[in-house]
Amino acid sequence: MSFFSTIFEPIEAILHWILEFFHGITASVGFDNYGLAIIMLTILIKLCLYPLTVKQVKSMKGMQDLQPKMKKLQEQYKNNPQLMQQKIGELYKEAGVNPLAGCLPLIIQMPILMGMFYALQNFSYTGTPGFMWLPTLSEPDPLYILPVLSALTTFLQQKQTTTEMNQQMKIMMIFMPIFIGYISLNFPAGLVLYWVTMNIVQIIQQWWMYRGEDKKVKGAA
């Protein structure tokens, strides 16, 4: 773990500086609070990564929309794997979907997200370390509200981009939020606050991306 911490140390240092900057802003307006600073920093990161988020989400949505057609091709050419791959490739090309397009934005975002993880995991809060019902952001949430919110927002964020689901996807959609909620029980509250805020901003961004599609569906109906 220390090896990875060392790798992300430059990003961690930058995020620490920005966090202290936002904390200074909260203090200057009379709300000396690291919780607000974490929320502000998370929103800033998500806004900066928005172009990558658009590419990632649209690629995932495009792949899901093609699932019914892909199933037909897999059934039709199950005895000819080579021809099946060719037909699936033609389907991707016709739909303008690149199956690898969703991976690159995620890879680019990972150093920042991991840097944020290490930046908040062992952060030393000064002044007012608490936030709302939390006595301190450096310890786990004693009321388990944030872990529940982390699981709930993770589920909603996944559900928002999931249309056609196979059995594996259904299992992951249930397992992933439970897993996130479980590990959040022992994480510092500041780190879980970051995760919850990130999910909420992601949900809002995804709603913004698909608002036009929702109108089209209603119009068609």
Tab-separated table of C-alpha atoms in Angstrom:
chain	number	residue	atom	x	y	z
A	1	MET	CA	0.000	0.000	0.000
A	2	SER	CA	2.884	2.374	0.818
A	3	PHE	CA	4.265	1.746	-2.684
A	4	PHE	CA	1.056	3.009	-4.298
A	5	SER	CA	0.898	5.876	-1.824
A	6	THR	CA	4.354	6.938	-2.966
A	7	ILE	CA	3.316	6.794	-6.636
A	8	PHE	CA	0.352	9.107	-6.056
A	9	GLU	CA	2.217	11.368	-3.625
A	10	PRO	CA	2.578	14.331	-6.087
A	11	ILE	CA	-1.162	14.268	-6.843
A	12	GLU	CA	-1.895	13.833	-3.150
A	13	ALA	CA	0.190	16.930	-2.323
A	14	ILE	CA	-1.676	19.026	-4.921
A	15	LEU	CA	-5.055	17.851	-3.615
A	16	HIS	CA	-3.990	18.625	-0.037
A	17	TRP	CA	-3.090	22.159	-1.118
A	18	ILE	CA	-6.431	22.657	-2.909
A	19	LEU	CA	-8.303	21.225	0.088
A	20	GLU	CA	-6.560	23.675	2.418
A	21	PHE	CA	-7.366	26.468	-0.056
A	22	PHE	CA	-11.082	25.633	0.044
A	23	HIS	CA	-10.885	25.288	3.821
A	24	GLY	CA	-9.438	28.799	3.935
A	25	ILE	CA	-12.404	30.028	1.887
A	26	THR	CA	-14.882	28.451	4.320
A	27	ALA	CA	-13.028	30.028	7.240
A	28	SER	CA	-13.014	33.461	5.588
A	29	VAL	CA	-16.822	33.447	5.254
A	30	GLY	CA	-17.384	32.252	8.807
A	31	PHE	CA	-17.917	28.510	8.150
A	32	ASP	CA	-14.590	27.013	9.194
A	33	ASN	CA	-15.259	23.447	8.081
A	34	TYR	CA	-13.322	20.724	6.267
A	35	GLY	CA	-16.530	18.912	5.317
A	36	LEU	CA	-17.575	21.824	3.099
A	37	ALA	CA	-14.022	21.985	1.729
A	38	ILE	CA	-14.162	18.279	0.763
A	39	ILE	CA	-17.506	18.807	-0.994
A	40	MET	CA	-16.135	21.826	-2.888
A	41	LEU	CA	-12.986	19.943	-3.905
A	42	THR	CA	-15.001	16.930	-5.079
A	43	ILE	CA	-17.297	19.119	-7.195
A	44	LEU	CA	-14.243	20.829	-8.725
A	45	ILE	CA	-12.686	17.473	-9.640
A	46	LYS	CA	-15.918	16.162	-11.184
A	47	LEU	CA	-16.358	19.352	-13.219
A	48	CYS	CA	-12.784	19.120	-14.530
A	49	LEU	CA	-13.301	15.460	-15.439
A	50	TYR	CA	-16.732	16.046	-17.004
A	51	PRO	CA	-15.556	15.729	-20.663
A	52	LEU	CA	-14.016	12.339	-19.849
A	53	THR	CA	-17.134	11.326	-17.923
A	54	VAL	CA	-19.277	12.086	-20.977
A	55	LYS	CA	-17.170	9.815	-23.185
A	56	GLN	CA	-17.098	7.036	-20.609
A	57	VAL	CA	-20.834	7.071	-19.842
A	58	LYS	CA	-21.928	7.360	-23.483
A	59	SER	CA	-19.648	4.474	-24.446
A	60	MET	CA	-21.100	2.298	-21.659
A	61	LYS	CA	-24.646	3.278	-22.649
A	62	GLY	CA	-23.929	2.523	-26.303
A	63	MET	CA	-22.598	-0.933	-25.430
A	64	GLN	CA	-25.671	-1.679	-23.326
A	65	ASP	CA	-28.025	-0.556	-26.095
A	66	LEU	CA	-26.350	-3.029	-28.435
A	67	GLN	CA	-26.722	-5.977	-26.057
A	68	PRO	CA	-29.969	-7.355	-27.623
A	69	LYS	CA	-28.454	-7.318	-31.135
A	70	MET	CA	-25.220	-8.849	-29.861
A	71	LYS	CA	-27.161	-11.689	-28.229
A	72	LYS	CA	-28.876	-12.445	-31.531
A	73	LEU	CA	-25.544	-12.536	-33.357
A	74	GLN	CA	-23.998	-14.762	-30.692
A	75	GLU	CA	-26.892	-17.181	-30.968
A	76	GLN	CA	-26.953	-17.080	-34.776
A	77	TYR	CA	-23.217	-17.656	-35.232
A	78	LYS	CA	-22.428	-19.689	-32.104
A	79	ASN	CA	-20.933	-22.447	-34.251
A	80	ASN	CA	-18.690	-20.025	-36.132
A	81	PRO	CA	-16.815	-17.855	-33.588
A	82	GLN	CA	-14.673	-16.139	-36.225
A	83	LEU	CA	-17.681	-15.008	-38.269
A	84	MET	CA	-19.473	-14.031	-35.057
A	85	GLN	CA	-16.616	-11.699	-34.076
A	86	GLN	CA	-16.666	-10.236	-37.575
A	87	LYS	CA	-20.394	-9.541	-37.403
A	88	ILE	CA	-20.073	-8.014	-33.916
A	89	GLY	CA	-17.270	-5.781	-35.223
A	90	GLU	CA	-19.537	-4.672	-38.073
A	91	LEU	CA	-22.288	-3.961	-35.535
A	92	TYR	CA	-19.941	-1.756	-33.506
A	93	LYS	CA	-18.876	0.099	-36.643
A	94	GLU	CA	-22.434	0.600	-37.849
A	95	ALA	CA	-23.534	1.946	-34.443
A	96	GLY	CA	-20.413	4.091	-34.067
A	97	VAL	CA	-19.488	2.399	-30.789
A	98	ASN	CA	-15.939	1.613	-29.720
A	99	PRO	CA	-15.866	-1.034	-26.957
A	100	LEU	CA	-12.545	0.373	-25.709
A	101	ALA	CA	-13.717	4.001	-25.648
A	102	GLY	CA	-15.077	3.672	-22.105
A	103	CYS	CA	-11.772	2.351	-20.737
A	104	LEU	CA	-9.459	5.227	-21.686
A	105	PRO	CA	-11.354	7.963	-19.783
A	106	LEU	CA	-11.468	5.694	-16.721
A	107	ILE	CA	-7.702	5.042	-16.936
A	108	ILE	CA	-7.023	8.791	-17.167
A	109	GLN	CA	-9.273	9.510	-14.175
A	110	MET	CA	-7.825	6.782	-11.945
A	111	PRO	CA	-4.622	8.635	-10.844
A	112	ILE	CA	-6.740	11.598	-9.689
A	113	LEU	CA	-9.298	9.396	-7.938
A	114	MET	CA	-6.575	7.333	-6.251
A	115	GLY	CA	-4.731	10.500	-5.284
A	116	MET	CA	-7.930	11.763	-3.664
A	117	PHE	CA	-8.265	8.458	-1.808
A	118	TYR	CA	-4.794	8.726	-0.290
A	119	ALA	CA	-5.181	12.469	0.283
A	120	LEU	CA	-8.195	11.936	2.540
A	121	GLN	CA	-7.398	8.544	4.060
A	122	ASN	CA	-4.768	9.853	6.465
A	123	PHE	CA	-5.443	13.588	6.346
A	124	SER	CA	-4.781	15.508	9.585
A	125	TYR	CA	-7.666	17.897	10.193
A	126	THR	CA	-6.924	21.045	12.184
A	127	GLY	CA	-9.249	23.574	13.749
A	128	THR	CA	-12.799	22.203	13.422
A	129	PRO	CA	-12.526	18.497	12.462
A	130	GLY	CA	-16.277	17.738	12.636
A	131	PHE	CA	-19.074	18.165	10.098
A	132	MET	CA	-22.839	18.149	10.735
A	133	TRP	CA	-23.513	15.017	12.877
A	134	LEU	CA	-19.886	13.853	12.574
A	135	PRO	CA	-17.660	14.624	15.593
A	136	THR	CA	-14.592	14.195	13.372
A	137	LEU	CA	-13.891	13.479	9.705
A	138	SER	CA	-10.812	11.401	10.503
A	139	GLU	CA	-12.833	8.586	12.122
A	140	PRO	CA	-15.655	6.371	10.748
A	141	ASP	CA	-19.210	7.698	10.888
A	142	PRO	CA	-20.556	6.613	14.335
A	143	LEU	CA	-24.172	6.734	13.103
A	144	TYR	CA	-23.456	4.799	9.852
A	145	ILE	CA	-25.325	7.425	7.817
A	146	LEU	CA	-22.497	7.981	5.323
A	147	PRO	CA	-21.932	4.243	4.674
A	148	VAL	CA	-25.657	3.859	3.935
A	149	LEU	CA	-25.538	6.887	1.619
A	150	SER	CA	-22.429	5.506	-0.109
A	151	ALA	CA	-24.256	2.251	-0.881
A	152	LEU	CA	-27.468	4.004	-1.947
A	153	THR	CA	-25.798	6.556	-4.230
A	154	THR	CA	-23.598	3.859	-5.781
A	155	PHE	CA	-26.728	1.824	-6.582
A	156	LEU	CA	-28.537	4.838	-8.077
A	157	GLN	CA	-25.500	5.842	-10.132
A	158	GLN	CA	-25.234	2.311	-11.570
A	159	LYS	CA	-28.969	2.000	-12.208
A	160	GLN	CA	-29.022	5.301	-14.089
A	161	THR	CA	-26.733	3.985	-16.838
A	162	THR	CA	-27.961	0.400	-16.926
A	163	THR	CA	-30.668	-0.647	-19.373
A	164	GLU	CA	-30.327	-4.203	-20.632
A	165	MET	CA	-28.905	-6.423	-17.887
A	166	ASN	CA	-27.680	-9.983	-17.969
A	167	GLN	CA	-27.484	-12.089	-14.815
A	168	GLN	CA	-23.890	-11.034	-14.056
A	169	MET	CA	-24.760	-7.353	-14.319
A	170	LYS	CA	-27.755	-7.825	-12.017
A	171	ILE	CA	-25.526	-9.501	-9.428
A	172	MET	CA	-22.903	-6.750	-9.698
A	173	MET	CA	-25.559	-4.060	-9.388
A	174	ILE	CA	-26.540	-5.522	-6.017
A	175	PHE	CA	-23.116	-6.665	-4.815
A	176	MET	CA	-21.155	-3.483	-5.614
A	177	PRO	CA	-23.250	-1.047	-3.501
A	178	ILE	CA	-23.285	-3.514	-0.590
A	179	PHE	CA	-19.503	-3.911	-0.832
A	180	ILE	CA	-18.954	-0.125	-0.981
A	181	GLY	CA	-21.247	0.381	2.006
A	182	TYR	CA	-19.484	-2.362	3.964
A	183	ILE	CA	-15.933	-1.056	3.467
A	184	SER	CA	-17.181	2.475	4.205
A	185	LEU	CA	-17.991	1.361	7.746
A	186	ASN	CA	-14.274	1.460	8.613
A	187	PHE	CA	-13.126	4.306	6.348
A	188	PRO	CA	-12.608	7.853	7.685
A	189	ALA	CA	-15.811	9.867	7.364
A	190	GLY	CA	-14.029	12.481	5.217
A	191	LEU	CA	-13.187	9.848	2.616
A	192	VAL	CA	-16.750	8.473	2.553
A	193	LEU	CA	-18.111	12.034	2.286
A	194	TYR	CA	-15.973	12.437	-0.826
A	195	TRP	CA	-17.382	9.204	-2.308
A	196	VAL	CA	-20.999	10.179	-1.593
A	197	THR	CA	-20.496	13.672	-3.049
A	198	MET	CA	-18.791	12.225	-6.110
A	199	ASN	CA	-21.722	9.853	-6.701
A	200	ILE	CA	-24.286	12.628	-6.304
A	201	VAL	CA	-22.452	14.877	-8.776
A	202	GLN	CA	-22.113	11.915	-11.172
A	203	ILE	CA	-25.867	11.258	-10.944
A	204	ILE	CA	-26.587	14.920	-11.725
A	205	GLN	CA	-24.115	14.905	-14.625
A	206	GLN	CA	-25.625	11.737	-16.087
A	207	TRP	CA	-29.118	13.179	-15.770
A	208	TRP	CA	-27.874	16.246	-17.646
A	209	MET	CA	-26.393	14.060	-20.404
A	210	TYR	CA	-29.599	12.082	-20.932
A	211	ARG	CA	-32.188	14.832	-20.413
A	212	GLY	CA	-32.640	15.180	-24.196
A	213	GLU	CA	-33.155	11.434	-24.624
A	214	ASP	CA	-35.844	11.427	-21.929
A	215	LYS	CA	-37.758	14.130	-23.812
A	216	LYS	CA	-37.483	12.141	-27.062
A	217	VAL	CA	-38.859	9.008	-25.386
A	218	LYS	CA	-41.794	10.951	-23.946
A	219	GLY	CA	-42.435	12.587	-27.318
A	220	ALA	CA	-42.385	9.231	-29.109
A	221	ALA	CA	-44.838	7.792	-26.582
